[in-house]
CSV table of C-alpha atoms in Angstrom, one decimal:
chain,number,residue,atom,x,y,z
A,1,MET,CA,85.1,100.7,84.8
A,2,PRO,CA,87.1,102.5,87.6
A,3,ASP,CA,88.0,106.0,86.8
A,4,PHE,CA,91.6,105.9,88.0
A,5,GLU,CA,92.7,109.2,86.4
A,6,ASN,CA,90.2,111.2,88.5
A,7,SER,CA,91.4,109.4,91.7
A,8,ILE,CA,95.1,110.5,91.3
A,9,ILE,CA,96.7,112.4,94.1
A,10,SER,CA,99.5,114.6,92.8
A,11,VAL,CA,102.1,116.4,95.0
A,12,SER,CA,105.0,118.5,93.8
A,13,ALA,CA,108.2,118.9,95.7
A,14,PRO,CA,108.8,120.5,98.1
A,15,GLY,CA,105.7,119.3,99.9
A,16,VAL,CA,104.1,116.9,102.3
A,17,LEU,CA,103.7,113.3,101.3
A,18,PRO,CA,100.1,112.2,102.1
A,19,PRO,CA,99.3,109.0,104.1
A,20,GLU,CA,98.1,107.4,100.9
A,21,PHE,CA,101.7,107.4,99.6
A,22,PHE,CA,102.9,105.2,102.5
A,23,GLU,CA,99.8,103.1,102.5
A,24,VAL,CA,100.4,101.9,98.9
A,25,GLY,CA,103.9,100.8,99.9
A,26,ARG,CA,102.5,98.6,102.7
A,27,LEU,CA,99.6,97.3,100.6
A,28,ALA,CA,101.8,96.3,97.7
A,29,ARG,CA,103.9,94.1,100.0
A,30,ALA,CA,101.4,93.1,102.6
A,31,ASP,CA,101.7,89.3,101.8
A,32,ASP,CA,105.5,89.2,101.6
A,33,PRO,CA,106.9,88.0,105.0
A,34,THR,CA,110.4,89.1,104.1
A,35,TRP,CA,109.6,92.6,102.9
A,36,ILE,CA,111.7,95.2,104.7
A,37,PRO,CA,109.4,98.1,105.7
A,38,GLU,CA,110.1,101.4,104.1
A,39,GLN,CA,111.7,104.1,106.2
A,40,GLN,CA,109.2,106.9,106.0
A,41,ARG,CA,111.5,109.5,107.4
A,42,SER,CA,113.8,109.2,104.4
A,43,PHE,CA,111.0,109.9,102.0
A,44,VAL,CA,109.8,112.9,104.1
A,45,ASP,CA,113.3,114.3,104.2
A,46,GLN,CA,113.9,113.9,100.5
A,47,PHE,CA,110.7,115.8,99.7
A,48,ALA,CA,111.3,118.6,102.1
A,49,GLU,CA,112.1,122.2,101.1
A,50,ASP,CA,115.5,122.2,102.8
A,51,HIS,CA,116.8,118.9,101.3
A,52,TRP,CA,120.0,119.4,99.4
A,53,TRP,CA,118.7,117.7,96.2
A,54,LEU,CA,115.9,120.2,95.8
A,55,GLU,CA,118.0,123.2,96.9
A,56,SER,CA,120.6,122.4,94.2
A,57,GLY,CA,118.0,122.5,91.4
A,58,GLY,CA,116.1,119.3,91.5
A,59,LEU,CA,112.4,119.0,90.4
A,60,ALA,CA,110.1,116.2,91.6
A,61,ARG,CA,106.5,115.2,91.6
A,62,VAL,CA,104.6,112.3,93.1
A,63,TRP,CA,101.4,110.6,91.8
A,64,ILE,CA,99.3,108.2,93.9
A,65,VAL,CA,96.3,106.1,93.0
A,66,PRO,CA,95.1,105.3,96.5
A,67,GLY,CA,95.5,101.7,97.5
A,68,LEU,CA,96.7,100.7,94.0
A,69,GLY,CA,100.0,102.4,93.0
A,70,ARG,CA,102.4,105.3,93.2
A,71,ILE,CA,105.3,106.8,91.3
A,72,ALA,CA,107.6,109.8,91.3
A,73,ALA,CA,109.5,111.6,88.6
A,74,PHE,CA,112.8,113.4,89.1
A,75,SER,CA,114.7,115.9,87.1
A,76,HIS,CA,118.0,117.4,88.1
A,77,PRO,CA,120.5,119.5,86.0
A,78,GLN,CA,123.5,117.8,87.6
A,79,ALA,CA,122.2,114.2,87.3
A,80,LYS,CA,124.5,111.8,85.4
A,81,THR,CA,122.6,110.6,82.3
A,82,ASP,CA,125.4,108.9,80.3
A,83,GLY,CA,124.7,111.2,77.3
A,84,LYS,CA,120.9,110.8,77.3
A,85,ASN,CA,118.4,113.6,77.6
A,86,ALA,CA,116.7,111.7,80.4
A,87,GLY,CA,114.8,112.2,83.6
A,88,TYR,CA,114.0,109.5,86.1
A,89,PHE,CA,111.1,107.7,87.7
A,90,GLY,CA,111.3,106.1,91.1
A,91,TRP,CA,109.5,105.5,94.4
A,92,TRP,CA,107.4,103.1,92.4
A,93,ALA,CA,105.0,100.8,94.3
A,94,SER,CA,102.7,98.5,92.5
A,95,THR,CA,99.8,96.2,93.4
A,96,ASN,CA,100.1,94.6,89.9
A,97,ASN,CA,97.4,96.6,88.3
A,98,ALA,CA,98.8,97.2,84.8
A,99,GLU,CA,96.2,99.9,84.0
A,100,VAL,CA,97.2,101.9,87.1
A,101,ASP,CA,100.9,101.5,86.5
A,102,ARG,CA,100.5,102.6,82.9
A,103,LEU,CA,98.6,105.7,83.9
A,104,LEU,CA,101.3,106.6,86.5
A,105,LEU,CA,104.1,106.2,84.0
A,106,GLU,CA,102.2,108.5,81.7
A,107,GLN,CA,102.0,111.1,84.4
A,108,ALA,CA,105.7,110.8,85.0
A,109,GLU,CA,106.6,111.1,81.3
A,110,GLN,CA,104.4,114.2,80.9
A,111,PHE,CA,106.2,115.9,83.8
A,112,LEU,CA,109.6,115.0,82.5
A,113,ALA,CA,108.7,116.2,79.0
A,114,GLU,CA,107.7,119.5,80.6
A,115,CYS,CA,111.2,119.5,82.1
A,116,GLY,CA,112.7,119.2,78.6
A,117,HIS,CA,113.5,115.4,78.6
A,118,THR,CA,113.0,113.0,75.8
A,119,GLU,CA,113.8,109.8,77.6
A,120,ILE,CA,112.8,108.2,81.0
A,121,ILE,CA,115.0,106.0,83.1
A,122,GLY,CA,114.3,104.1,86.3
A,123,PRO,CA,113.8,103.1,88.9
A,124,VAL,CA,116.0,105.8,90.5
A,125,GLU,CA,115.2,106.9,94.1
A,126,GLN,CA,115.8,110.6,93.4
A,127,SER,CA,119.5,110.1,93.2
A,128,SER,CA,121.4,106.8,92.7
A,129,LEU,CA,123.0,107.8,96.0
A,130,TYR,CA,119.8,106.6,97.6
A,131,GLY,CA,119.3,103.6,95.5
A,132,TYR,CA,118.3,102.5,92.0
A,133,ARG,CA,117.6,99.4,89.9
A,134,LEU,CA,114.8,96.8,89.8
A,135,LEU,CA,115.2,93.2,90.9
A,136,ASP,CA,115.0,90.9,87.9
A,137,GLN,CA,115.8,87.6,89.5
A,138,ARG,CA,116.5,86.1,92.9
A,139,ASN,CA,116.6,82.4,93.0
A,140,ASP,CA,118.3,81.8,96.4
A,141,SER,CA,116.8,81.4,99.9
A,142,PHE,CA,118.8,84.1,101.7
A,143,GLY,CA,116.1,86.8,101.6
A,144,PRO,CA,116.4,90.5,100.8
A,145,MET,CA,119.3,92.6,101.9
A,146,ILE,CA,119.0,96.1,103.3
A,147,ASP,CA,119.7,98.7,100.7
A,148,GLU,CA,119.0,96.1,97.9
A,149,PRO,CA,116.3,96.5,95.3
A,150,ASP,CA,113.5,94.2,96.4
A,151,THR,CA,110.7,94.3,93.9
A,152,PRO,CA,108.2,91.6,92.7
A,153,GLN,CA,109.0,90.0,89.4
A,154,PHE,CA,105.9,91.4,87.7
A,155,MET,CA,107.3,94.9,87.8
A,156,ALA,CA,110.2,94.1,85.5
A,157,GLU,CA,107.9,92.2,83.2
A,158,PHE,CA,105.5,95.1,83.1
A,159,LEU,CA,108.3,97.5,82.0
A,160,LEU,CA,109.5,95.2,79.3
A,161,ASN,CA,105.9,94.8,78.0
A,162,GLU,CA,105.6,98.6,77.9
A,163,GLY,CA,108.6,99.0,75.6
A,164,PHE,CA,111.3,99.6,78.2
A,165,GLU,CA,114.8,98.1,77.6
A,166,SER,CA,117.4,97.2,80.1
A,167,LEU,CA,120.0,100.1,80.1
A,168,TYR,CA,122.4,98.5,82.5
A,169,SER,CA,122.4,95.2,84.3
A,170,TYR,CA,123.9,94.2,87.7
A,171,ASN,CA,124.3,91.2,89.8
A,172,THR,CA,125.0,90.0,93.3
A,173,ARG,CA,127.2,86.9,93.4
A,174,ILE,CA,126.9,84.3,96.1
A,175,ILE,CA,130.1,82.8,97.3
A,176,PRO,CA,129.7,80.2,100.1
A,177,GLU,CA,132.4,79.7,102.7
A,178,GLU,CA,133.6,76.4,101.2
A,179,THR,CA,134.6,78.3,98.1
A,180,LEU,CA,136.5,81.0,99.9
A,181,PRO,CA,139.8,79.0,100.4
A,182,LEU,CA,140.0,78.4,96.7
A,183,ILE,CA,139.5,82.1,96.0
A,184,THR,CA,142.0,83.1,98.6
A,185,ALA,CA,144.6,80.8,97.2
A,186,ALA,CA,144.0,82.2,93.7
A,187,LEU,CA,144.5,85.7,94.9
A,188,ALA,CA,147.6,85.1,97.1
A,189,GLU,CA,150.3,85.8,94.5
A,190,VAL,CA,148.8,89.1,93.3
A,191,ALA,CA,148.0,90.2,96.9
A,192,GLN,CA,151.6,89.5,97.9
A,193,ALA,CA,152.9,91.5,95.0
A,194,ALA,CA,150.8,94.5,96.2
A,195,ARG,CA,152.3,94.1,99.7
A,196,ASP,CA,155.8,94.0,98.2
A,197,ALA,CA,155.0,97.3,96.4
A,198,GLY,CA,154.3,98.9,99.8
A,199,PHE,CA,150.6,98.6,100.1
A,200,VAL,CA,149.2,97.8,103.6
A,201,ALA,CA,145.8,96.3,104.4
A,202,LEU,CA,144.2,97.2,107.7
A,203,ARG,CA,140.9,96.6,109.5
A,204,LEU,CA,138.7,99.6,109.0
A,205,THR,CA,138.0,100.3,112.7
A,206,PRO,CA,135.9,103.4,113.8
A,207,GLU,CA,139.2,105.1,114.8
A,208,LEU,CA,140.8,104.6,111.4
A,209,LEU,CA,137.5,105.7,109.7
A,210,HIS,CA,137.6,108.9,111.6
A,211,THR,CA,141.4,109.5,111.0
A,212,HIS,CA,141.1,109.0,107.2
A,213,LEU,CA,137.5,110.1,106.7
A,214,ASP,CA,138.3,113.0,104.3
A,215,ALA,CA,140.3,110.8,102.0
A,216,ILE,CA,137.8,107.9,102.2
A,217,VAL,CA,134.9,110.2,101.3
A,218,ASN,CA,136.9,111.7,98.4
A,219,ASN,CA,137.5,108.2,97.0
A,220,LEU,CA,133.9,107.2,97.5
A,221,VAL,CA,132.6,110.4,95.9
A,222,ALA,CA,134.8,109.8,92.9
A,223,ALA,CA,133.4,106.2,92.6
A,224,PHE,CA,129.8,107.1,93.2
A,225,GLY,CA,130.1,110.0,90.7
A,226,GLU,CA,130.5,107.5,87.9
A,227,ASN,CA,127.1,105.9,88.7
A,228,LEU,CA,124.1,106.6,86.6
A,229,ALA,CA,121.7,109.3,88.0
A,230,TYR,CA,124.2,110.4,90.7
A,231,VAL,CA,123.7,113.7,92.4
A,232,GLY,CA,125.5,114.2,95.6
A,233,PRO,CA,125.3,116.7,98.5
A,234,ASP,CA,128.2,118.8,99.8
A,235,VAL,CA,131.2,117.0,101.2
A,236,GLU,CA,130.4,117.8,104.9
A,237,THR,CA,127.0,116.2,104.6
A,238,LEU,CA,128.6,113.1,103.1
A,239,ARG,CA,131.2,113.1,105.9
A,240,GLN,CA,128.5,113.1,108.5
A,241,HIS,CA,126.6,110.3,106.7
A,242,PHE,CA,129.6,108.0,106.4
A,243,GLU,CA,130.9,108.5,109.9
A,244,PHE,CA,127.6,108.4,111.8
A,245,VAL,CA,125.2,106.4,109.6
A,246,MET,CA,127.2,104.0,107.4
A,247,GLY,CA,130.2,103.7,109.7
A,248,PRO,CA,128.4,102.2,112.7
A,249,ARG,CA,126.7,99.7,110.4
A,250,MET,CA,129.9,98.4,108.9
A,251,SER,CA,131.8,95.4,110.2
A,252,PRO,CA,135.2,96.5,111.5
A,253,GLU,CA,136.5,93.0,111.0
A,254,LEU,CA,135.5,92.8,107.3
A,255,SER,CA,135.8,96.4,106.1
A,256,THR,CA,139.3,97.1,104.9
A,257,LEU,CA,141.5,100.2,104.4
A,258,ILE,CA,144.4,100.1,102.0
A,259,LEU,CA,147.3,102.5,102.5
A,260,ASP,CA,150.1,103.1,100.1
A,261,ALA,CA,153.8,103.3,100.9
A,262,ALA,CA,153.4,106.9,102.0
A,263,GLY,CA,150.6,106.1,104.4
A,264,GLU,CA,147.9,107.7,102.2
A,265,VAL,CA,144.5,106.1,101.4
A,266,ALA,CA,144.8,103.9,98.3
A,267,GLY,CA,141.5,102.0,98.6
A,268,VAL,CA,138.6,101.2,100.8
A,269,PHE,CA,136.3,98.2,101.2
A,270,LEU,CA,133.0,98.5,103.0
A,271,ALA,CA,131.2,95.4,104.2
A,272,TYR,CA,128.6,94.5,106.8
A,273,PRO,CA,126.5,91.5,107.8
A,274,HIS,CA,123.4,90.6,106.0
A,275,TYR,CA,121.1,92.3,108.5
A,276,GLY,CA,117.9,91.5,106.5
A,277,PRO,CA,116.6,88.7,108.7
A,278,LEU,CA,116.4,91.2,111.6
A,279,CYS,CA,114.3,93.6,109.6
A,280,TYR,CA,111.6,91.5,107.8
A,281,GLN,CA,108.0,92.4,108.5
A,282,GLU,CA,107.2,88.8,109.5
A,283,ARG,CA,109.0,89.7,112.8
A,284,GLY,CA,106.2,92.2,113.6
A,285,SER,CA,107.1,94.5,116.5
A,286,GLU,CA,110.5,92.9,116.8
A,287,ALA,CA,111.5,94.0,113.3
A,288,VAL,CA,114.5,96.4,113.5
A,289,PRO,CA,114.1,99.6,111.4
A,290,VAL,CA,116.9,99.8,108.9
A,291,ASP,CA,117.9,103.3,110.0
A,292,GLU,CA,118.5,102.1,113.6
A,293,ILE,CA,120.9,99.3,112.7
A,294,THR,CA,124.5,99.3,114.2
A,295,TYR,CA,127.0,96.6,114.1
A,296,ALA,CA,127.8,96.7,117.8
A,297,GLU,CA,124.2,96.2,118.8
A,298,HIS,CA,122.7,94.1,116.1
A,299,PHE,CA,125.4,91.7,114.9
A,300,PRO,CA,125.1,89.7,118.2
A,301,LYS,CA,121.3,89.7,117.8
A,302,LEU,CA,121.7,88.5,114.2
A,303,GLN,CA,123.9,85.7,115.3
A,304,GLU,CA,121.4,84.7,118.0
A,305,LEU,CA,118.5,84.8,115.6
A,306,LEU,CA,120.2,82.6,113.0
A,307,SER,CA,121.9,80.2,115.4
A,308,PRO,CA,123.1,77.5,114.8
A,309,HIS,CA,123.6,78.9,111.3
A,310,LYS,CA,126.1,81.7,110.5
A,311,PRO,CA,125.0,85.0,109.0
A,312,TRP,CA,126.2,86.0,105.5
A,313,ALA,CA,128.5,88.9,104.8
A,314,ILE,CA,127.7,91.6,102.3
A,315,SER,CA,130.4,93.2,100.1
A,316,LYS,CA,128.8,96.7,99.8
A,317,THR,CA,131.4,98.9,98.1
A,318,VAL,CA,135.0,98.6,97.0
A,319,VAL,CA,136.9,101.7,95.7
A,320,VAL,CA,140.5,102.0,94.6
A,321,ASP,CA,142.1,105.3,93.9
A,322,ALA,CA,142.3,105.8,90.1
A,323,LYS,CA,146.1,106.0,90.1
A,324,TYR,CA,146.4,102.5,91.7
A,325,ARG,CA,143.9,100.6,89.5
A,326,GLY,CA,145.7,97.6,88.1
A,327,ASP,CA,148.1,97.4,91.1
A,328,GLY,CA,146.4,94.3,92.6
A,329,LEU,CA,144.5,96.1,95.4
A,330,ILE,CA,141.2,94.3,94.9
A,331,PRO,CA,142.9,90.9,95.2
A,332,LEU,CA,144.7,92.2,98.3
A,333,ILE,CA,141.3,93.3,99.8
A,334,GLY,CA,139.7,90.0,98.8
A,335,GLU,CA,142.5,87.9,100.4
A,336,PHE,CA,142.6,90.1,103.5
A,337,ALA,CA,138.9,90.1,104.2
A,338,SER,CA,138.3,86.4,103.5
A,339,GLY,CA,140.0,85.3,106.8
A,340,PRO,CA,137.5,87.0,109.1
A,341,CYS,CA,134.7,86.1,106.8
A,342,LEU,CA,135.5,82.4,107.2
A,343,GLU,CA,135.6,82.8,111.0
A,344,SER,CA,132.1,84.3,111.5
A,345,TYR,CA,130.1,84.1,108.2
A,346,ALA,CA,128.5,81.6,105.9
A,347,GLY,CA,130.1,83.3,102.9
A,348,TRP,CA,129.9,86.5,100.8
A,349,LEU,CA,127.1,88.2,99.0
A,350,PHE,CA,129.1,90.5,96.5
A,351,ALA,CA,126.4,93.1,96.0
A,352,LEU,CA,125.2,95.0,93.0
A,353,SER,CA,128.1,95.1,90.6
A,354,ARG,CA,127.5,96.2,87.1
A,355,LEU,CA,128.0,93.4,84.6
A,356,ASP,CA,130.5,95.3,82.6
A,357,ASN,CA,132.6,96.2,85.7
A,358,ARG,CA,136.1,94.9,85.9
A,359,THR,CA,135.4,93.5,89.4
A,360,GLN,CA,133.3,90.8,87.7
A,361,ASP,CA,136.7,89.1,87.0
A,362,PHE,CA,137.0,88.5,90.7
A,363,TYR,CA,133.8,86.4,90.8
A,364,GLN,CA,134.7,83.8,88.2
A,365,PRO,CA,135.4,80.9,90.7
A,366,ASP,CA,132.0,81.2,92.4
A,367,PRO,CA,129.0,78.9,91.9
A,368,ASP,CA,126.2,79.8,89.5
A,369,GLY,CA,123.8,81.3,92.1
A,370,CYS,CA,123.3,85.0,91.7
A,371,ARG,CA,120.8,87.8,91.8
A,372,LEU,CA,120.1,90.0,88.8
A,373,TYR,CA,119.0,93.6,88.6
A,374,SER,CA,118.5,96.2,85.8
A,375,VAL,CA,117.8,99.9,85.3
A,376,TYR,CA,115.4,100.5,82.4
A,377,CYS,CA,114.9,103.1,79.8
A,378,ARG,CA,112.6,104.1,77.0
A,379,GLU,CA,111.9,107.1,74.8
A,380,ILE,CA,109.1,109.4,75.9
A,381,PRO,CA,106.5,109.3,73.0
A,382,PRO,CA,107.1,112.3,70.6
A,383,SER,CA,103.5,113.4,71.1
A,384,VAL,CA,104.1,113.7,74.8
A,385,VAL,CA,107.4,115.5,74.3
A,386,SER,CA,105.8,118.0,71.9
A,387,ALA,CA,102.9,118.6,74.3
A,388,GLY,CA,105.4,119.0,77.2
A,389,GLY,CA,107.5,121.5,75.4
A,390,ALA,CA,104.4,123.5,74.5
A,391,SER,CA,103.2,123.4,78.1
A,392,SER,CA,106.6,124.5,79.4
A,393,ARG,CA,106.7,127.4,77.0
A,394,GLY,CA,103.2,128.4,78.0
A,395,GLU,CA,104.3,128.4,81.7
A,396,GLU,CA,107.3,130.6,80.9
A,397,GLN,CA,105.0,133.1,79.1
A,398,LEU,CA,102.8,133.2,82.1
């Protein structure tokens, strides 16, 4: 019988991720033509000494069984845990070897117990700012989206078999173009009432993004801060990210800015094309790395690749200032963005909304097709917690 435990490679942060870490990711998805290759630079940066997450108190460790699986564990004093004494696992790649996956989870739990946690939640990719959740179901033919959890079905099944429970569930709703006129008509009255109250909807061009960047970032931080496992960098780092990374990726025709009667930011809607088909590994050397995508360069290439069919549009994030919730701004955004969507897209993919989120009300007229995701949780076994506490106290004495 293979001795997996003695083959484990363990690396603590900050540190250098070994080649075996990235090799497992590739091997786990080698036979999946629509897999979007991982961006190695992101992992390297997140594990580096000068990364903001580590500098602000984060602890992390990675375990790899070469060629078979990998996992990481994360603990941060500022992470949002919704009242649980929990740390997180993430960066999980599996070749469907249950013995290896079980061993890796045990390593993660031991580490988190040493950090003082009694529960484990995941997958979380260090902070939910970078991504979280596991794909439970995808029964459509549109392929993975960038920034979407894209994991084999067996991973969710494994967690359930190991005693994990779904902590929160999410969906992506699929709304084809033929349904959009019905939705737009249903939203018209509420959207007009918002206009009558002085709210204005505008295309979020790069110029408007730059002009209102501080207010947009503040609204986004307030929204992201409500997400499980959120830890964020300083505001200036976020400003740079939104203006120079997310901004160029967004569609200026679909993305929407809402101003109130005083000209202040009341809401923002970020949307971009479903770039996934440009990035799939089946394209070989022509696959576009996710971190290189820009709307100006790659939307025309996406249209050319999919012709005569139209690309899909992704509703990535919608945020309304707390004082204006209930004032009809989401219907205003929906009505406003549906026009350009009908012109150039096959429909909407409303991405990654929690099932108890009020925005679910907006999706009621759509067909049944959807994608489902979950973030999972279980208690760390008491014996592991006790051993972890003893180990931690021993380290303090040393």
